[in-house]
Structures are given as structure tokens and as C-alpha cells.
Tab-separated table of C-alpha atoms in Angstrom:
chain	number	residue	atom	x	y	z
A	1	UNK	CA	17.308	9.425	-5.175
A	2	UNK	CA	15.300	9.501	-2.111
A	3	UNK	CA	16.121	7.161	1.093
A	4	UNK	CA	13.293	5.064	0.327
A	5	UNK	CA	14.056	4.440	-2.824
A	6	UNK	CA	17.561	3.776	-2.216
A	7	UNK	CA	17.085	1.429	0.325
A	8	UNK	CA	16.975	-2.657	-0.407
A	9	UNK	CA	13.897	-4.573	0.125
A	10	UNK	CA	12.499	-7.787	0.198
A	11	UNK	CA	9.817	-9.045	-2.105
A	12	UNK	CA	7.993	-12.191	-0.341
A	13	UNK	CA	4.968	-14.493	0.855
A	14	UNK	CA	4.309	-15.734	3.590
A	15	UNK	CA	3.155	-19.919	3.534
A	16	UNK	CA	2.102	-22.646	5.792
A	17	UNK	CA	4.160	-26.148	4.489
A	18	UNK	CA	1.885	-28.911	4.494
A	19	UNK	CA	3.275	-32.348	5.767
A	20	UNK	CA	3.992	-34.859	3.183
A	21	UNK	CA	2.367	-37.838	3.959
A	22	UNK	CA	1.852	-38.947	0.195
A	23	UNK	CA	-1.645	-38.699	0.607
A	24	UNK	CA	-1.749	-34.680	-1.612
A	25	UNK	CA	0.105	-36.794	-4.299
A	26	UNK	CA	-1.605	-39.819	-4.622
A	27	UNK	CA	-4.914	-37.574	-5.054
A	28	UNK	CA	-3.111	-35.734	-7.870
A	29	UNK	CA	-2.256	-38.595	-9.402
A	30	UNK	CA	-5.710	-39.835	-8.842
A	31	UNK	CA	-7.155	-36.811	-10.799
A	32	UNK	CA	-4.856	-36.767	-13.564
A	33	UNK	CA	-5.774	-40.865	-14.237
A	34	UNK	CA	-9.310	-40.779	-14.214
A	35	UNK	CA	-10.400	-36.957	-15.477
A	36	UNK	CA	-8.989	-35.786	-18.876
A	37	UNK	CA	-9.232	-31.945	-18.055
A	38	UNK	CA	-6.888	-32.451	-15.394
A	39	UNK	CA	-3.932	-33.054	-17.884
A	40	UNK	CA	-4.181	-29.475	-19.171
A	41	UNK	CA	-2.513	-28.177	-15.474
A	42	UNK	CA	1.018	-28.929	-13.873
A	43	UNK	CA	0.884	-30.205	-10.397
A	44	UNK	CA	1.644	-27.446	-8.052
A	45	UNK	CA	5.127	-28.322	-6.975
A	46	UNK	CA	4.993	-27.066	-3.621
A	47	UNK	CA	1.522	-27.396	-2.049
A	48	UNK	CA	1.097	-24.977	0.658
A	49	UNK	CA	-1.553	-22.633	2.244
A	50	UNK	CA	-0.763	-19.144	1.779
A	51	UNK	CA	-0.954	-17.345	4.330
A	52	UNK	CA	-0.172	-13.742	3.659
A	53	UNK	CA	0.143	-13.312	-0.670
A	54	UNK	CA	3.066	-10.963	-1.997
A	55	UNK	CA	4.689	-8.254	-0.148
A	56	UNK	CA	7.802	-6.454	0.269
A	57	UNK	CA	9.880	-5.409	3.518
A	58	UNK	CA	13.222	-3.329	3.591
A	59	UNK	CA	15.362	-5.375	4.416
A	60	UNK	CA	16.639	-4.418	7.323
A	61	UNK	CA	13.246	-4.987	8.799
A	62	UNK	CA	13.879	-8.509	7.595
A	63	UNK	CA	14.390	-9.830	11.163
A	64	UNK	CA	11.774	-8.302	13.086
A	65	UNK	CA	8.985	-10.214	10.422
A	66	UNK	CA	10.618	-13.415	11.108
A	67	UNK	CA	9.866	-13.531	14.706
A	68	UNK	CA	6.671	-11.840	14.268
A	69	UNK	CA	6.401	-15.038	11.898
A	70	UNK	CA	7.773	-17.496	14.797
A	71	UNK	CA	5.154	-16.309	16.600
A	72	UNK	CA	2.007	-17.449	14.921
A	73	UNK	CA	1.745	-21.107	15.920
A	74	UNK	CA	0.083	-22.794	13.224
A	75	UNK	CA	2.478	-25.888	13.147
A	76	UNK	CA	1.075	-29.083	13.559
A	77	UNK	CA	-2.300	-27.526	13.195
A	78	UNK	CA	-4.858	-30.216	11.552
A	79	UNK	CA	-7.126	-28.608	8.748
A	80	UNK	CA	-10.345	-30.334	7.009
A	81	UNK	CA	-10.635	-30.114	4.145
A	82	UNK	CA	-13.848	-28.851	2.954
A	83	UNK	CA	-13.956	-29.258	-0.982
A	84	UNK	CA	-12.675	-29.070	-4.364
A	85	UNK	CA	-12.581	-26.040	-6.191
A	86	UNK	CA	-10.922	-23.430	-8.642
A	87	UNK	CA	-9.318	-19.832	-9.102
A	88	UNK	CA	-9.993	-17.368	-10.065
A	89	UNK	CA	-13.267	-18.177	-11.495
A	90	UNK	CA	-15.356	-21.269	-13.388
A	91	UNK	CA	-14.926	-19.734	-16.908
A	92	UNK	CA	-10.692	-19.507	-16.251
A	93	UNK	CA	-9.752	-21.628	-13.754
A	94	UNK	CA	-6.098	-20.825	-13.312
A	95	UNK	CA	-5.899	-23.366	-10.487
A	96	UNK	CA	-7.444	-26.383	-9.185
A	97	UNK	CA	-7.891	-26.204	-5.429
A	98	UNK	CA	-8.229	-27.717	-1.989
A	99	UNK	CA	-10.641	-25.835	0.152
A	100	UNK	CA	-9.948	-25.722	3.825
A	101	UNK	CA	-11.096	-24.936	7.014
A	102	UNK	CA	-9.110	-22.187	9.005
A	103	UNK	CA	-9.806	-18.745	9.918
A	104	UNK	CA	-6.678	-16.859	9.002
A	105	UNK	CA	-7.843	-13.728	9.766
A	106	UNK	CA	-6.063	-12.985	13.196
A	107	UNK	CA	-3.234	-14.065	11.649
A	108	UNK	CA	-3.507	-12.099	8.591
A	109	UNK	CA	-4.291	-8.624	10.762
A	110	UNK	CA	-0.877	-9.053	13.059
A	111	UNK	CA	1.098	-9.606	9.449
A	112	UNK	CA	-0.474	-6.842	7.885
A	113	UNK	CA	-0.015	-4.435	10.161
A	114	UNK	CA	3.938	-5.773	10.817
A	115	UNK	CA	4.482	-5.195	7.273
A	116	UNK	CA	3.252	-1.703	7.344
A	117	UNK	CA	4.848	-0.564	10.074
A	118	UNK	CA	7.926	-1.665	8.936
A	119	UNK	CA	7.262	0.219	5.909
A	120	UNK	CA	6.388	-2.462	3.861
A	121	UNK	CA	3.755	-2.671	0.932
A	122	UNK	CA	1.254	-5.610	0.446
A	123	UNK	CA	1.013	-5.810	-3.353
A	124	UNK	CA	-1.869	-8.776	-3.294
A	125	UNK	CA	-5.302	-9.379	-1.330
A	126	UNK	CA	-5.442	-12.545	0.636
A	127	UNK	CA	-8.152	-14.967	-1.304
A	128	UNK	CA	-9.838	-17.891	0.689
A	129	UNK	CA	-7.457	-20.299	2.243
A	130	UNK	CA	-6.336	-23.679	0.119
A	131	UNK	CA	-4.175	-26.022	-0.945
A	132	UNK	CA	-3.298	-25.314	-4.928
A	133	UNK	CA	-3.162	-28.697	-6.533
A	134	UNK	CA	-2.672	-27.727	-10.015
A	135	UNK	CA	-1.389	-24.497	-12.354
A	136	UNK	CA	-2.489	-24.034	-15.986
A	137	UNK	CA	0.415	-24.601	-17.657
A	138	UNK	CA	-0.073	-21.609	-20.236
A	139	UNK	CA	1.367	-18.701	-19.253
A	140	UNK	CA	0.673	-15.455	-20.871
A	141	UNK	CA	3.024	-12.629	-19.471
A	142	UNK	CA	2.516	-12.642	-15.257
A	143	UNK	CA	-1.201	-14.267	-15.918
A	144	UNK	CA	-2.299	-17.861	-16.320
A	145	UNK	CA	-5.060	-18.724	-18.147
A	146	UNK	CA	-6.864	-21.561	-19.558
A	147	UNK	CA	-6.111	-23.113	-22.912
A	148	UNK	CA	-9.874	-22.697	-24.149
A	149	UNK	CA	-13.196	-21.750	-22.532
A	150	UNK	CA	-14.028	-25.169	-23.758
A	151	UNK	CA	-11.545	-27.144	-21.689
A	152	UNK	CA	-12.161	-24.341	-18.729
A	153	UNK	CA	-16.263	-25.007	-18.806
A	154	UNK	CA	-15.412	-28.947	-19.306
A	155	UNK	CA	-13.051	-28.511	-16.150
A	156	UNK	CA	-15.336	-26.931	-13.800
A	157	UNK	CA	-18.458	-29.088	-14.685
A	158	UNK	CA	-16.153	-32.307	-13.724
A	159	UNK	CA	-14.786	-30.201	-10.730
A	160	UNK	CA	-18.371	-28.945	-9.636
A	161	UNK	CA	-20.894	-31.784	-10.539
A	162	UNK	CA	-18.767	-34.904	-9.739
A	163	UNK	CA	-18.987	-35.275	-6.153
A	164	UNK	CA	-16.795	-38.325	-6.290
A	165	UNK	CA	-13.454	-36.163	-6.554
A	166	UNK	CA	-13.588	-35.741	-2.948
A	167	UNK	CA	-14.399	-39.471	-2.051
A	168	UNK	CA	-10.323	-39.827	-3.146
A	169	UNK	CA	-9.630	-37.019	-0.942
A	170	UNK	CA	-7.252	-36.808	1.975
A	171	UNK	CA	-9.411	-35.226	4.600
A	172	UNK	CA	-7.688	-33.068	5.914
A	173	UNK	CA	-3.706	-31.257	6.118
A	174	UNK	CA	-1.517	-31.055	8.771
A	175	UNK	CA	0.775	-27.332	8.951
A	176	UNK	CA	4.735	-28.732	8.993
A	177	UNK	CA	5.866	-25.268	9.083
A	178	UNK	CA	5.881	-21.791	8.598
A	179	UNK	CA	8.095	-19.697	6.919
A	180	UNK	CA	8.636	-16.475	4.331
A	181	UNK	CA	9.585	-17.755	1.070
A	182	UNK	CA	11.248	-14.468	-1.173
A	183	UNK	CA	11.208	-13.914	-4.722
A	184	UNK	CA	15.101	-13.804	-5.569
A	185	UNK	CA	14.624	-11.705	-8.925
A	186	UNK	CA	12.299	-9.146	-7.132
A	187	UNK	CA	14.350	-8.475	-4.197
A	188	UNK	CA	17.562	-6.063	-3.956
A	189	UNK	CA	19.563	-8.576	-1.714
């Protein structure tokens, strides 16, 4: 067994904790009252921006990230929010969606190359920033995917055509925080 292999790592993301001023679950609740489709998805227990998707560190190198981390200064950051959408496409929309308006891409860059020279591996692409409101609730193995192409084309036309589901909208997020959540069961801690 080689040193590499032998040594433990952490498996993690990297998010951006919204403040909870009610106003994310009020719109939820909003949706799932007035738009049938809506009641096919869980609400997204935890709504948060991702910053940087699944990685893992060794995790010795575990310290050095977090400051790295300390360092980006996105709390208390206000950020519109731009429109309603889904993921990973119209025909399966895993999740419902709050677009937003932030360039992450500085950001992204410094964590990207922190990660790799700490010999860490980025197992996931960074998509568009948002706020996930909802999760289909059927899982299938490690993917998600919609119940039925019916409910999934019914879902995006409400989503897509009905302006009116931003009128409800908060408009924008504020960043509480930012901090590396780990996957327990992944990592060798």
C-alpha cells in the first residue's frame, strides 16, 4: 500500500449559509400551496449556495483549507436574485432553483488550486450559482430523477412560463457564513 493510499482524507464541499429570515420558507411554502408539481420534491433542508461542489483533502491538510476558507469574505454579502429555475435540465429537473447573482469565479480559482496543491482531488464541476429549493424525492442509486417525464415537462412549463413565481420571491440572500461541510461516510476520520 502506497503512502497515498494509506493516508486519511477528507471528502467535502464547500457552502455559503444563507441567513434565515423566513422569507426562503415562506416562498417554499408558497410554491407547494398554489402549484401541484411542486409536491413531487422535498424542500431542500439546508438552502445554501455552493460554492466549491465535492472534493477531498488529506487530512492533515485539513487546516491549511480552513483558513484559506476564512479568507474569502463573502459573509454578509447581499445577492439578487435573478430567477427561478431547474437542474440539471427541463426534461429531469432534479432540483428546483434560485438563480443568483455572484461571480464566484475568483473564489472558485484560489479553492481549486488550494485543493490541488494540497493534493486534493475535485470530484465535481462547479454549475451556476443558486439557492436549491427543492430535491426530487426519488432516488435511484447516487442519481435523482423525476417521477415521470410527464410531471418533469408539467414542472418546467409552470417553472418557465409562469412569471408570477417570482412576484412571491424574496429578492435577494444575504451570505451568514462560510464553512466546509464533510461527508462523514466518505471520509477516513
Amino acid at each position: 500500500m502506497s503512502s497515498q493510499n494509506s493516508r486519511s482524507s477528507i471528502h467535502a464541499y464547500i457552502t455559503a449559509t444563507i441567513q434565515d429570515d423566513g422569507k426562503l420558507q415562506s416562498y417554499r411554502d408558497y410554491l407547494l400551496s398554489r402549484y401541484s408539481p411542486f409536491q413531487k420534491y422535498e424542500k431542500h433542508p439546508d438552502p445554501h449556495i455552493t460554492i466549491m461542489p465535492e472534493f477531498a483533502i488529506p487530512s492533515i491538510e485539513f487546516h491549511e483549507l480552513t483558513q484559506v476558507v476564512s479568507s474569502l469574505n463573502l459573509e454578509s454579502r447581499i445577492i439578487p436574485i435573478t430567477g427561478i429555475g431547474v437542474y440539471p435540465s427541463a426534461q429531469y429537473p432534479r432540483v428546483i432553483l434560485l438563480d443568483i447573482d455572484i461571480d464566484l469565479n475568483h473564489e472558485r480559482r484560489k479553492l481549486t488550486e488550494t485543493i490541488t496543491e494540497l493534493g486534493g482531488m475535485i470530484y465535481t464541476d462547479p454549475v451556476n450559482p443558486h439557492v436549491t429549493l427543492f430535491q426530487d424525492t426519488v432516488k435511484t442509486g447516487m442519481n435523482r430523477f423525476p417521477t415521470s417525464v410527464d410531471n418533469a415537462t408539467v414542472l418546467s412549463e409552470e417553472i418557465y412560463r409562469q412569471r408570477q413565481l417570482l412576484d412571491q420571491a424574496p429578492r435577494s440572500v444575504t451570505v451568514e457564513y462560510v464553512d466546509i461541510r464533510y461527508d462523514e461516510s466518505k471520509s477516513d476520520i
